Short mmCIF file of C-alpha atoms in Angstrom, two decimals:
data_model
loop_
_atom_site.label_atom_id
_atom_site.label_comp_id
_atom_site.label_asym_id
_atom_site.label_seq_id
_atom_site.Cartn_x
_atom_site.Cartn_y
_atom_site.Cartn_z
CA UNK V 797 -41.95 -47.69 -11.20
CA UNK V 798 -42.48 -51.42 -10.85
CA UNK V 799 -41.64 -53.58 -13.81
CA UNK V 800 -39.70 -56.67 -14.68
CA UNK V 801 -36.47 -55.28 -16.08
CA UNK V 802 -35.34 -56.59 -19.45
CA UNK V 803 -32.76 -54.87 -21.60
CA UNK V 804 -31.50 -55.80 -25.03
CA UNK V 805 -28.26 -54.01 -25.80
CA UNK V 806 -27.80 -52.27 -29.16
CA UNK V 807 -26.35 -54.66 -31.71
CA UNK V 808 -22.88 -53.62 -32.93
CA UNK V 809 -21.34 -57.05 -33.59
CA UNK V 810 -21.25 -58.56 -37.07
CA UNK V 811 -24.31 -60.51 -38.14
CA UNK V 812 -23.84 -64.24 -38.14
CA UNK V 813 -24.71 -66.50 -41.09
CA UNK V 814 -28.41 -66.65 -41.96
CA UNK V 815 -28.34 -70.41 -41.40
CA UNK V 816 -27.66 -69.85 -37.70
CA UNK V 817 -30.58 -71.44 -35.76
CA UNK V 818 -30.88 -68.46 -33.38
CA UNK V 819 -31.15 -65.94 -36.21
CA UNK V 820 -33.55 -68.24 -38.01
CA UNK V 821 -35.74 -68.49 -34.90
CA UNK V 822 -35.71 -64.72 -34.42
CA UNK V 823 -36.64 -64.17 -38.06
CA UNK V 824 -39.45 -66.72 -37.68
CA UNK V 825 -40.66 -64.88 -34.58
CA UNK V 826 -40.83 -61.58 -36.45
CA UNK V 827 -42.71 -63.19 -39.33
CA UNK V 828 -45.13 -64.86 -36.92
CA UNK V 829 -45.83 -61.56 -35.14
CA UNK V 830 -45.94 -59.60 -38.43
CA UNK V 831 -43.20 -57.25 -37.29
CA UNK V 832 -42.05 -55.08 -40.21
CA UNK V 833 -38.49 -55.57 -41.34
CA UNK V 834 -38.21 -52.32 -43.31
CA UNK V 835 -40.03 -49.07 -44.01
CA UNK V 836 -42.08 -48.55 -47.20
CA UNK V 837 -40.35 -46.34 -49.76
CA UNK V 838 -42.83 -43.47 -49.40
CA UNK V 839 -42.16 -43.41 -45.65
CA UNK V 840 -38.41 -43.31 -46.25
CA UNK V 841 -38.91 -40.49 -48.73
CA UNK V 842 -40.98 -38.54 -46.19
CA UNK V 843 -38.34 -39.03 -43.50
CA UNK V 844 -35.45 -38.05 -45.78
CA UNK V 845 -37.22 -34.87 -46.83
CA UNK V 846 -37.99 -34.00 -43.20
CA UNK V 847 -34.39 -34.63 -42.15
CA UNK V 848 -33.14 -32.24 -44.84
CA UNK V 849 -35.47 -29.43 -43.76
CA UNK V 850 -34.11 -26.44 -41.84
CA UNK V 851 -36.01 -26.53 -38.53
CA UNK V 852 -33.90 -23.98 -36.64
CA UNK V 853 -36.00 -20.85 -37.14
CA UNK V 854 -38.43 -19.55 -34.52
CA UNK V 855 -36.70 -21.29 -31.64
CA UNK V 856 -35.01 -20.21 -28.44
CA UNK V 857 -31.25 -20.58 -28.83
CA UNK V 858 -30.04 -22.79 -25.96
CA UNK V 859 -26.94 -24.13 -27.66
CA UNK V 860 -24.73 -22.57 -24.97
CA UNK V 861 -26.39 -24.71 -22.26
CA UNK V 862 -24.23 -27.72 -21.42
CA UNK V 863 -26.77 -30.49 -21.98
CA UNK V 864 -25.62 -34.13 -21.74
CA UNK V 865 -27.35 -37.41 -22.56
CA UNK V 866 -27.18 -40.47 -20.29
CA UNK V 867 -28.13 -43.79 -21.88
CA UNK V 868 -27.05 -47.43 -22.19
CA UNK V 869 -23.82 -47.90 -24.16
CA UNK V 870 -24.20 -47.87 -27.92
CA UNK V 871 -27.53 -46.02 -27.93
CA UNK V 872 -28.06 -43.76 -30.92
CA UNK V 873 -31.77 -42.91 -30.58
CA UNK V 874 -31.28 -40.26 -27.88
CA UNK V 875 -34.58 -38.80 -26.71
CA UNK V 876 -33.44 -36.74 -23.71
CA UNK V 877 -30.63 -34.42 -22.68
CA UNK V 878 -30.40 -32.91 -19.21
CA UNK V 879 -28.87 -29.83 -17.61
CA UNK V 880 -29.15 -29.03 -13.90
CA UNK V 881 -28.15 -26.02 -11.87
CA UNK V 882 -28.87 -24.42 -8.52
CA UNK V 883 -31.28 -21.50 -8.33
CA UNK V 884 -31.93 -19.06 -5.48
CA UNK V 885 -34.88 -21.09 -4.22
CA UNK V 886 -33.65 -24.57 -5.07
CA UNK V 887 -32.91 -26.01 -8.50
CA UNK V 888 -33.51 -25.32 -12.19
CA UNK V 889 -34.00 -28.47 -14.30
CA UNK V 890 -33.69 -28.16 -18.05
CA UNK V 891 -34.78 -31.28 -19.90
CA UNK V 892 -34.45 -31.31 -23.69
CA UNK V 893 -36.69 -33.77 -25.52
CA UNK V 894 -36.28 -34.71 -29.19
CA UNK V 895 -38.79 -32.62 -31.15
CA UNK V 896 -40.50 -35.08 -33.49
CA UNK V 897 -43.37 -32.69 -34.13
CA UNK V 898 -41.28 -30.72 -36.63
CA UNK V 899 -40.33 -33.82 -38.60
CA UNK V 900 -43.63 -35.74 -38.86
CA UNK V 901 -46.33 -34.15 -41.02
CA UNK V 902 -49.83 -35.03 -39.74
CA UNK V 903 -51.63 -37.26 -42.21
CA UNK V 904 -48.51 -38.05 -44.23
CA UNK V 905 -47.01 -41.44 -45.03
CA UNK V 906 -44.54 -41.23 -42.12
CA UNK V 907 -47.30 -40.28 -39.69
CA UNK V 908 -49.43 -43.25 -40.77
CA UNK V 909 -46.50 -45.66 -40.41
CA UNK V 910 -45.50 -44.56 -36.91
CA UNK V 911 -49.14 -44.74 -35.79
CA UNK V 912 -49.16 -48.34 -37.01
CA UNK V 913 -45.86 -49.22 -35.28
CA UNK V 914 -46.56 -47.44 -32.00
CA UNK V 915 -43.15 -47.97 -30.45
CA UNK V 916 -39.62 -49.17 -31.11
CA UNK V 917 -39.08 -52.92 -30.74
CA UNK V 918 -35.77 -54.29 -29.48
CA UNK V 919 -34.49 -57.72 -30.49
CA UNK V 920 -31.12 -59.40 -29.86
CA UNK V 921 -30.11 -59.24 -33.51
CA UNK V 922 -31.81 -56.08 -34.70
CA UNK V 923 -33.96 -53.16 -33.69
CA UNK V 924 -37.30 -52.29 -35.30
CA UNK V 925 -37.43 -48.51 -34.89
CA UNK V 926 -40.52 -46.37 -34.62
CA UNK V 927 -39.01 -43.85 -37.04
CA UNK V 928 -36.56 -44.36 -39.93
CA UNK V 929 -32.94 -44.11 -38.85
CA UNK V 930 -32.37 -40.91 -40.80
CA UNK V 931 -34.48 -39.36 -38.04
CA UNK V 932 -34.18 -41.67 -35.02
CA UNK V 933 -30.40 -41.97 -35.17
CA UNK V 934 -29.52 -38.75 -36.93
CA UNK V 935 -31.56 -35.60 -37.55
CA UNK V 936 -33.93 -35.92 -34.58
CA UNK V 937 -31.59 -37.67 -32.13
CA UNK V 938 -29.87 -35.47 -29.52
CA UNK V 939 -26.40 -36.62 -30.49
CA UNK V 940 -23.42 -34.67 -29.15
CA UNK V 941 -21.75 -31.77 -30.94
CA UNK V 942 -24.66 -31.22 -33.33
CA UNK V 943 -27.41 -28.59 -33.42
CA UNK V 944 -30.76 -30.26 -32.80
CA UNK V 945 -34.38 -29.08 -32.45
CA UNK V 946 -35.83 -29.93 -29.05
CA UNK V 947 -38.78 -29.30 -26.78
CA UNK V 948 -37.01 -27.99 -23.68
CA UNK V 949 -38.69 -28.23 -20.29
CA UNK V 950 -37.79 -25.67 -17.64
CA UNK V 951 -38.82 -27.01 -14.23
CA UNK V 952 -38.18 -25.01 -11.08
CA UNK V 953 -37.81 -27.07 -7.90
CA UNK V 954 -37.70 -25.84 -4.32
CA UNK V 955 -35.00 -26.94 -1.91
CA UNK V 956 -36.97 -30.12 -1.10
CA UNK V 957 -37.25 -31.04 -4.77
CA UNK V 958 -40.94 -30.16 -5.11
CA UNK V 959 -42.14 -28.69 -8.40
CA UNK V 960 -42.70 -24.94 -8.15
CA UNK V 961 -43.34 -24.16 -11.82
CA UNK V 962 -42.85 -25.67 -15.25
CA UNK V 963 -42.98 -24.59 -18.87
CA UNK V 964 -41.81 -26.02 -22.18
CA UNK V 965 -40.60 -24.28 -25.33
CA UNK V 966 -39.21 -25.15 -28.71
CA UNK V 967 -35.47 -24.53 -28.78
CA UNK V 968 -32.23 -25.32 -30.55
CA UNK V 969 -29.79 -27.30 -28.39
CA UNK V 970 -26.33 -28.78 -28.72
CA UNK V 971 -25.50 -31.72 -26.44
CA UNK V 972 -21.94 -31.66 -25.16
CA UNK V 973 -21.49 -35.35 -24.29
CA UNK V 974 -23.05 -38.79 -24.75
CA UNK V 975 -22.56 -40.50 -21.40
CA UNK V 976 -23.43 -43.99 -20.20
CA UNK V 977 -24.89 -44.89 -16.81
CA UNK V 978 -21.74 -46.79 -15.95
CA UNK V 979 -19.53 -43.80 -16.75
CA UNK V 980 -21.61 -41.38 -14.69
CA UNK V 981 -21.83 -43.76 -11.71
CA UNK V 982 -18.07 -44.31 -11.77
CA UNK V 983 -17.41 -40.58 -11.82
CA UNK V 984 -19.85 -39.96 -9.00
CA UNK V 985 -18.32 -42.73 -6.91
CA UNK V 986 -14.84 -41.33 -7.55
CA UNK V 987 -15.92 -37.83 -6.56
CA UNK V 988 -14.88 -36.16 -9.82
CA UNK V 989 -18.22 -36.03 -11.68
CA UNK V 990 -18.52 -32.23 -11.60
CA UNK V 991 -21.25 -29.97 -10.26
CA UNK V 992 -23.93 -30.80 -12.82
CA UNK V 993 -23.76 -34.57 -12.31
CA UNK V 994 -23.44 -34.11 -8.55
CA UNK V 995 -26.76 -32.27 -8.78
CA UNK V 996 -28.26 -35.26 -10.61
CA UNK V 997 -27.57 -37.33 -7.49
CA UNK V 998 -28.79 -34.61 -5.13
CA UNK V 999 -32.01 -33.94 -7.02
CA UNK V 1000 -32.57 -37.64 -7.69
CA UNK V 1001 -32.36 -38.45 -3.98
CA UNK V 1002 -34.73 -35.59 -3.14
CA UNK V 1003 -37.24 -36.76 -5.74
CA UNK V 1004 -37.01 -40.35 -4.48
CA UNK V 1005 -37.79 -39.07 -0.98
CA UNK V 1006 -40.77 -37.07 -2.27
CA UNK V 1007 -41.94 -40.19 -4.13
CA UNK V 1008 -41.95 -42.19 -0.91
CA UNK V 1009 -43.85 -39.40 0.85
CA UNK V 1010 -46.54 -39.54 -1.85
CA UNK V 1011 -46.80 -43.29 -1.46
CA UNK V 1012 -45.05 -44.04 -4.77
CA UNK V 1013 -42.70 -46.95 -5.35
CA UNK V 1014 -39.61 -47.75 -7.39
CA UNK V 1015 -38.22 -51.27 -7.66
CA UNK V 1016 -34.53 -52.06 -8.00
CA UNK V 1017 -35.08 -55.35 -9.82
CA UNK V 1018 -31.99 -56.95 -11.42
CA UNK V 1019 -31.98 -56.60 -15.20
CA UNK V 1020 -31.62 -59.53 -17.54
CA UNK V 1021 -29.45 -58.21 -20.35
CA UNK V 1022 -29.07 -59.76 -23.77
CA UNK V 1023 -25.53 -59.06 -24.97
CA UNK V 1024 -23.89 -59.62 -28.34
CA UNK V 1025 -20.32 -60.87 -28.27
CA UNK V 1026 -17.68 -59.70 -30.78
CA UNK V 1027 -18.00 -62.97 -32.71
CA UNK V 1028 -21.73 -62.37 -33.20
CA UNK V 1029 -22.92 -64.93 -30.64
CA UNK V 1030 -25.46 -63.99 -28.01
CA UNK V 1031 -25.22 -64.14 -24.25
CA UNK V 1032 -27.19 -63.23 -21.15
CA UNK V 1033 -26.20 -61.48 -17.95
CA UNK V 1034 -28.00 -60.38 -14.81
CA UNK V 1035 -27.17 -56.85 -13.78
CA UNK V 1036 -28.29 -54.84 -10.77
CA UNK V 1037 -29.50 -51.39 -11.78
CA UNK V 1038 -27.19 -48.56 -10.80
CA UNK V 1039 -28.28 -45.77 -8.44
CA UNK V 1040 -27.74 -43.20 -11.20
CA UNK V 1041 -30.35 -44.95 -13.33
CA UNK V 1042 -32.92 -44.29 -10.65
CA UNK V 1043 -31.84 -40.65 -10.27
CA UNK V 1044 -31.97 -40.10 -14.02
CA UNK V 1045 -35.41 -41.73 -14.14
CA UNK V 1046 -36.60 -39.26 -11.51
CA UNK V 1047 -35.86 -36.37 -13.91
CA UNK V 1048 -38.07 -38.03 -16.50
CA UNK V 1049 -40.76 -38.72 -13.92
CA UNK V 1050 -40.86 -35.16 -12.61
CA UNK V 1051 -41.17 -33.93 -16.22
CA UNK V 1052 -44.11 -36.30 -16.77
CA UNK V 1053 -45.73 -35.05 -13.56
CA UNK V 1054 -45.23 -31.42 -14.63
CA UNK V 1055 -46.74 -32.27 -18.03
CA UNK V 1056 -49.81 -33.78 -16.37
CA UNK V 1057 -50.28 -30.64 -14.25
CA UNK V 1058 -50.12 -28.51 -17.39
CA UNK V 1059 -52.61 -30.77 -19.19
CA UNK V 1060 -55.06 -30.75 -16.27
CA UNK V 1061 -54.98 -26.95 -16.10
CA UNK V 1062 -55.51 -26.71 -19.88
CA UNK V 1063 -58.37 -29.22 -20.06
CA UNK V 1064 -56.74 -31.39 -22.73
CA UNK V 1065 -54.21 -34.18 -22.47
CA UNK V 1066 -53.54 -37.88 -22.06
CA UNK V 1067 -52.42 -39.38 -18.76
CA UNK V 1068 -50.55 -42.63 -18.19
CA UNK V 1069 -52.64 -44.42 -15.58
CA UNK V 1070 -52.23 -47.38 -13.26
CA UNK V 1071 -54.87 -48.56 -10.79
CA UNK V 1072 -54.04 -49.09 -7.14
CA UNK V 1073 -52.90 -52.54 -6.14
CA UNK V 1074 -55.63 -55.02 -5.27
CA UNK V 1075 -55.70 -55.50 -1.47
CA UNK V 1076 -55.64 -59.26 -2.07
CA UNK V 1077 -52.38 -58.91 -4.01
CA UNK V 1078 -50.92 -56.78 -1.24
CA UNK V 1079 -51.92 -59.41 1.32
CA UNK V 1080 -50.30 -62.07 -0.87
CA UNK V 1081 -47.11 -60.02 -1.03
CA UNK V 1082 -47.06 -59.77 2.77
CA UNK V 1083 -47.37 -63.56 2.95
CA UNK V 1084 -44.49 -63.80 0.48
CA UNK V 1085 -42.39 -61.55 2.73
CA UNK V 1086 -43.08 -63.82 5.70
CA UNK V 1087 -42.19 -66.90 3.66
CA UNK V 1088 -38.91 -65.27 2.66
CA UNK V 1089 -38.04 -64.19 6.19
CA UNK V 1090 -38.32 -60.48 5.33
CA UNK V 1091 -39.39 -58.32 8.27
CA UNK V 1092 -42.30 -56.16 7.12
CA UNK V 1093 -44.02 -54.54 10.11
CA UNK V 1094 -47.71 -53.74 9.68
CA UNK V 1095 -47.10 -50.02 10.20
CA UNK V 1096 -44.45 -49.86 7.43
CA UNK V 1097 -45.74 -49.05 3.95
CA UNK V 1098 -44.79 -50.94 0.83
CA UNK V 1099 -42.92 -47.89 -0.49
CA UNK V 1100 -40.91 -47.53 2.73
CA UNK V 1101 -39.97 -51.21 2.75
CA UNK V 1102 -38.46 -51.31 -0.74
CA UNK V 1103 -35.41 -49.05 -0.12
CA UNK V 1104 -34.32 -51.40 2.68
CA UNK V 1105 -33.99 -54.36 0.29
CA UNK V 1106 -30.86 -55.43 -1.58
CA UNK V 1107 -31.46 -57.00 -5.00
CA UNK V 1108 -28.09 -58.74 -4.67
CA UNK V 1109 -29.57 -60.92 -1.90
CA UNK V 1110 -31.46 -63.89 -3.33
CA UNK V 1111 -34.42 -63.64 -0.96
CA UNK V 1112 -34.74 -59.92 -1.53
CA UNK V 1113 -34.46 -60.40 -5.30
CA UNK V 1114 -37.23 -63.00 -5.15
CA UNK V 1115 -39.44 -60.58 -3.22
CA UNK V 1116 -38.76 -57.75 -5.69
CA UNK V 1117 -39.62 -60.03 -8.61
CA UNK V 1118 -42.88 -60.94 -6.87
CA UNK V 1119 -43.58 -57.26 -6.25
CA UNK V 1120 -43.56 -56.45 -9.97
CA UNK V 1121 -46.96 -58.12 -10.24
CA UNK V 1122 -48.50 -55.95 -7.52
CA UNK V 1123 -49.58 -53.27 -9.99
CA UNK V 1124 -51.45 -54.34 -13.10
CA UNK V 1125 -53.61 -52.66 -15.69
CA UNK V 1126 -51.54 -49.70 -16.92
CA UNK V 1127 -53.40 -47.70 -19.56
CA UNK V 1128 -53.92 -44.20 -20.94
CA UNK V 1129 -56.70 -41.74 -20.14
CA UNK V 1130 -57.26 -39.01 -22.77
CA UNK V 1131 -59.47 -35.96 -22.20
CA UNK V 1132 -60.29 -32.83 -24.15
CA UNK V 1133 -59.97 -34.59 -27.49
CA UNK V 1134 -62.51 -34.21 -30.27
CA UNK V 1135 -65.83 -35.38 -28.86
CA UNK V 1136 -64.42 -35.77 -25.34
CA UNK V 1137 -65.13 -33.78 -22.16
CA UNK V 1138 -62.37 -31.55 -20.81
CA UNK V 1139 -62.67 -32.98 -17.32
CA UNK V 1140 -59.95 -35.40 -16.26
CA UNK V 1141 -61.41 -38.92 -15.90
CA UNK V 1142 -61.86 -40.37 -12.42
CA UNK V 1143 -59.00 -42.49 -11.12
CA UNK V 1144 -56.59 -41.02 -13.66
CA UNK V 1145 -53.56 -41.17 -11.36
CA UNK V 1146 -50.63 -43.53 -11.67
CA UNK V 1147 -50.57 -45.65 -8.51
CA UNK V 1148 -46.87 -46.51 -8.66
CA UNK V 1149 -45.89 -42.86 -9.06
CA UNK V 1150 -48.69 -41.73 -6.71
CA UNK V 1151 -49.41 -38.72 -8.92
CA UNK V 1152 -50.98 -37.78 -12.21
CA UNK V 1153 -48.43 -38.41 -14.93
CA UNK V 1154 -48.05 -38.13 -18.71
CA UNK V 1155 -45.64 -39.70 -21.20
CA UNK V 1156 -43.71 -36.89 -22.93
CA UNK V 1157 -40.02 -37.80 -22.68
CA UNK V 1158 -39.43 -40.57 -25.26
CA UNK V 1159 -40.98 -39.51 -28.60
CA UNK V 1160 -38.31 -41.23 -30.70
CA UNK V 1161 -39.33 -44.58 -29.26
CA UNK V 1162 -42.98 -44.17 -28.17
CA UNK V 1163 -45.77 -42.66 -30.28
CA UNK V 1164 -47.91 -41.13 -27.53
CA UNK V 1165 -45.09 -38.85 -26.37
CA UNK V 1166 -45.21 -36.80 -29.58
CA UNK V 1167 -48.87 -36.01 -28.99
CA UNK V 1168 -48.29 -35.24 -25.31
CA UNK V 1169 -45.40 -32.92 -26.16
CA UNK V 1170 -47.47 -31.02 -28.75
CA UNK V 1171 -50.23 -30.52 -26.18
CA UNK V 1172 -47.81 -29.13 -23.60
CA UNK V 1173 -46.05 -26.86 -26.10
CA UNK V 1174 -49.38 -25.32 -27.09
CA UNK V 1175 -50.66 -24.94 -23.53
CA UNK V 1176 -47.38 -23.50 -22.31
CA UNK V 1177 -47.48 -20.90 -25.10
CA UNK V 1178 -51.13 -20.03 -24.45
CA UNK V 1179 -52.09 -21.35 -27.88
CA UNK V 1180 -54.78 -23.75 -29.09
CA UNK V 1181 -53.87 -27.43 -29.13
CA UNK V 1182 -53.63 -28.47 -32.81
CA UNK V 1183 -56.76 -30.09 -34.20
CA UNK V 1184 -54.82 -33.11 -35.50
CA UNK V 1185 -53.70 -33.81 -31.94
CA UNK V 1186 -57.20 -33.50 -30.46
CA UNK V 1187 -58.60 -35.73 -33.20
CA UNK V 1188 -56.04 -38.45 -32.39
CA UNK V 1189 -56.50 -38.47 -28.61
CA UNK V 1190 -59.55 -40.80 -28.35
CA UNK V 1191 -57.83 -43.58 -30.32
CA UNK V 1192 -54.37 -43.38 -28.76
CA UNK V 1193 -55.07 -45.74 -25.82
CA UNK V 1194 -56.06 -48.54 -28.23
CA UNK V 1195 -53.00 -47.95 -30.40
CA UNK V 1196 -50.62 -47.96 -27.44
CA UNK V 1197 -52.26 -51.03 -25.88
CA UNK V 1198 -51.97 -52.98 -29.12
CA UNK V 1199 -48.38 -52.03 -29.82
CA UNK V 1200 -47.30 -52.28 -26.19
CA UNK V 1201 -48.54 -55.84 -25.93
CA UNK V 1202 -46.71 -56.73 -29.12
CA UNK V 1203 -43.48 -55.13 -27.87
CA UNK V 1204 -43.58 -56.99 -24.56
CA UNK V 1205 -44.33 -60.32 -26.22
CA UNK V 1206 -41.63 -59.85 -28.84
CA UNK V 1207 -38.90 -58.89 -26.40
CA UNK V 1208 -39.76 -61.70 -23.98
CA UNK V 1209 -39.92 -64.27 -26.79
CA UNK V 1210 -36.60 -63.03 -28.17
CA UNK V 1211 -34.97 -63.65 -24.82
CA UNK V 1212 -36.57 -67.10 -24.75
CA UNK V 1213 -34.77 -67.86 -28.01
CA UNK V 1214 -31.40 -66.81 -26.58
CA UNK V 1215 -31.99 -68.75 -23.37
CA UNK V 1216 -32.84 -71.88 -25.31
CA UNK V 1217 -29.74 -71.45 -27.47
CA UNK V 1218 -27.46 -71.17 -24.44
CA UNK V 1219 -28.91 -74.37 -22.98
CA UNK V 1220 -29.33 -76.40 -26.17
CA UNK V 1221 -27.65 -79.78 -25.91
CA UNK V 1222 -27.64 -79.71 -22.09
CA UNK V 1223 -30.99 -81.42 -21.41
CA UNK V 1224 -30.64 -83.63 -18.35
CA UNK V 1225 -27.93 -81.52 -16.71
CA UNK V 1226 -28.42 -80.11 -13.22
CA UNK V 1227 -27.95 -76.47 -12.24
CA UNK V 1228 -27.88 -74.37 -9.10
CA UNK V 1229 -30.84 -71.99 -9.07
CA UNK V 1230 -33.02 -69.75 -6.91
CA UNK V 1231 -36.83 -69.86 -6.98
CA UNK V 1232 -37.96 -66.28 -7.65
CA UNK V 1233 -41.65 -66.76 -8.41
CA UNK V 1234 -44.37 -69.28 -7.59
CA UNK V 1235 -47.77 -69.27 -9.25
CA UNK V 1236 -50.64 -68.30 -7.00
CA UNK V 1237 -54.10 -69.82 -7.27
CA UNK V 1238 -55.43 -67.18 -9.68
CA UNK V 1239 -52.46 -67.63 -11.99
CA UNK V 1240 -52.89 -71.41 -11.96
CA UNK V 1241 -56.56 -71.09 -12.83
CA UNK V 1242 -55.77 -68.67 -15.66
CA UNK V 1243 -53.12 -71.03 -16.99
CA UNK V 1244 -55.46 -73.99 -16.73
CA UNK V 1245 -58.14 -72.08 -18.63
CA UNK V 1246 -55.69 -71.01 -21.33
CA UNK V 1247 -54.31 -74.54 -21.70
CA UNK V 1248 -57.83 -75.93 -21.93
CA UNK V 1249 -58.83 -73.33 -24.53
CA UNK V 1250 -55.84 -74.30 -26.65
CA UNK V 1251 -56.82 -77.94 -26.29
CA UNK V 1252 -60.39 -77.09 -27.23
CA UNK V 1253 -59.23 -75.31 -30.38
CA UNK V 1254 -57.07 -78.25 -31.40
CA UNK V 1255 -59.85 -80.71 -30.63
CA UNK V 1256 -62.38 -78.66 -32.59
CA UNK V 1257 -60.13 -78.82 -35.61
CA UNK V 1258 -60.22 -82.61 -35.22
CA UNK V 1259 -64.02 -82.71 -34.82
CA UNK V 1260 -64.22 -83.20 -31.06
CA UNK V 1261 -65.17 -79.70 -29.90
CA UNK V 1262 -67.81 -80.82 -27.42
CA UNK V 1263 -65.36 -82.93 -25.44
CA UNK V 1264 -62.75 -80.18 -25.49
CA UNK V 1265 -65.23 -77.63 -24.22
CA UNK V 1266 -65.95 -79.89 -21.29
CA UNK V 1267 -62.23 -80.20 -20.61
CA UNK V 1268 -61.90 -76.41 -20.69
CA UNK V 1269 -64.63 -75.99 -18.12
CA UNK V 1270 -63.04 -78.56 -15.86
CA UNK V 1271 -59.61 -76.98 -16.23
CA UNK V 1272 -60.86 -73.55 -15.32
CA UNK V 1273 -62.29 -74.79 -12.04
CA UNK V 1274 -59.46 -77.19 -11.31
CA UNK V 1275 -57.22 -77.45 -8.27
CA UNK V 1276 -54.24 -75.19 -7.54
CA UNK V 1277 -51.81 -77.86 -8.68
CA UNK V 1278 -51.99 -80.20 -11.62
CA UNK V 1279 -53.00 -83.82 -11.41
CA UNK V 1280 -49.57 -84.87 -10.19
CA UNK V 1281 -49.40 -82.23 -7.46
CA UNK V 1282 -46.79 -80.21 -9.35
CA UNK V 1283 -46.44 -76.50 -8.73
CA UNK V 1284 -45.06 -74.16 -11.39
CA UNK V 1285 -42.90 -71.13 -10.95
CA UNK V 1286 -39.76 -69.36 -12.13
CA UNK V 1287 -36.12 -69.94 -11.30
CA UNK V 1288 -33.02 -67.90 -11.98
CA UNK V 1289 -29.85 -69.71 -13.08
CA UNK V 1290 -26.65 -67.80 -12.41
CA UNK V 1291 -24.61 -69.34 -15.24
CA UNK V 1292 -25.81 -68.98 -17.91
CA UNK V 1293 -27.96 -66.02 -16.75
CA UNK V 1294 -31.34 -67.58 -17.44
CA UNK V 1295 -34.77 -67.07 -15.92
CA UNK V 1296 -37.11 -69.89 -16.88
CA UNK V 1297 -40.07 -71.97 -15.80
CA UNK V 1298 -39.73 -74.76 -13.26
CA UNK V 1299 -42.08 -77.35 -11.89
CA UNK V 1300 -41.88 -79.50 -8.81
CA UNK V 1301 -43.72 -80.72 -5.75
CA UNK V 1302 -43.43 -77.65 -3.55
CA UNK V 1303 -41.27 -74.75 -4.71
CA UNK V 1304 -39.43 -72.97 -1.87
CA UNK V 1305 -39.66 -69.31 -2.83
CA UNK V 1306 -36.35 -67.50 -2.41
CA UNK V 1307 -34.38 -70.66 -1.61
CA UNK V 1308 -31.39 -72.05 -3.49
CA UNK V 1309 -32.34 -75.32 -5.21
CA UNK V 1310 -31.01 -77.83 -7.70
CA UNK V 1311 -32.93 -78.10 -10.96
CA UNK V 1312 -32.65 -80.40 -13.94
CA UNK V 1313 -33.08 -79.10 -17.49
CA UNK V 1314 -36.13 -80.77 -18.96
CA UNK V 1315 -36.28 -79.06 -22.36
CA UNK V 1316 -34.50 -76.36 -24.35
CA UNK V 1317 -35.95 -75.72 -27.80
CA UNK V 1318 -34.76 -72.83 -29.94
CA UNK V 1319 -37.52 -73.42 -32.47
CA UNK V 1320 -40.28 -73.52 -29.85
CA UNK V 1321 -38.65 -70.70 -27.83
CA UNK V 1322 -39.05 -72.76 -24.69
CA UNK V 1323 -36.91 -73.69 -21.67
CA UNK V 1324 -38.16 -75.75 -18.74
CA UNK V 1325 -36.65 -77.18 -15.56
CA UNK V 1326 -37.71 -79.77 -13.01
CA UNK V 1327 -36.98 -79.42 -9.33
CA UNK V 1328 -34.52 -82.12 -8.30
#
């Protein structure tokens, strides 16, 4: 699925002094965005009581199944555990998902709090979890060598990796290992991963092939990782995603597709949706490919082109970064909720996946997944979907949109702080860089409008609103470049691993350039370069 990859590693290093300007800027950011720093006491009490409850009765006993989790190093909020095996007609996928439904009482203090938070937020210095840690990193997390309640998906695949059947049940599981992507990839490359992990590669490759056949796309965009050093300082690194990450993601995707099929058949559910790319954006991307010297024949689809690209090549990386903007407007489409028709809304598919799809695999970190899981559990058992779930469905898209926007803004701004800290005191220095993004005309007009609106607000506060409004109108209809002919875009600096704004007269997309640091402000969370 296309996205700009950003990962903030779990913080295990000691916290630095509060007077540290980076920590102060991050704390200021959280205050500015009204991000909670702790849970209210009644919520903690609810969570503690839930964690102490025996939730093992009435479940299938799958503790003998050798589930494993695969996550970034240091992760403790483990939503998923996988087990794969061959079956007479193909493959049997078991996917255990943390069962939050047994811990969160509808209408209680904990339920209200998680509906307000929406999702877990990740910052360089600390994490703002969706659920209290007594649940998210203990009782509900699928940690190894511990009995845990789970919603276990059983998905039968044929020999081509197509879904034949799927069901989900409440079960008791016991993960046997907490693995990292790096560990699994190393074992696969060395040839000693074992049958189950070998099947992860085999099934992952089959599902990637089926995705391309459907017209779906996955982007191997380099990740920008925020890392915490042993001394408590922060750093940045660019990292190409590993093949195993894509294969593991395919297990989650096929589960979401199976969930959507179950919801459609049952007449109640909530799909994750994404509209098809605008033909104008696709035409722009083809022009970008030509500018970068990438051969993209007219009879080759976008999805078939992507596997031929290498994110380690600067021109290919620039193209992949541009491609992340091809699909916009992700949302949620509920149906069958209280006061809603049972029919699936028109255009409810996910264009990047090229299928109907539902979020059900990350309930520890994303609110909507708990509701989706409860729907599928009920439908799979032939039972009525709980009323509290159907009542919540109409409002979930608004909740997820609000909290998703906050999460994206917070994580991006947090990285801006770290970038500024790494470059503080180096204004005027020159760096080697690669141009990975150049604003198109629509983006320039949007930026001009936004800048003018900010100016109008400031002017209004000073009693000159009429003049500012005129400036806003002029800015919105202005030329593609600013008054000095400068074009704006994004560059990637190899050392330190920074992606930041750049301006210059003509930005050569995909080309190596020299840039000069114009500003680096920790307090303003801003880094800017000029093309030399």
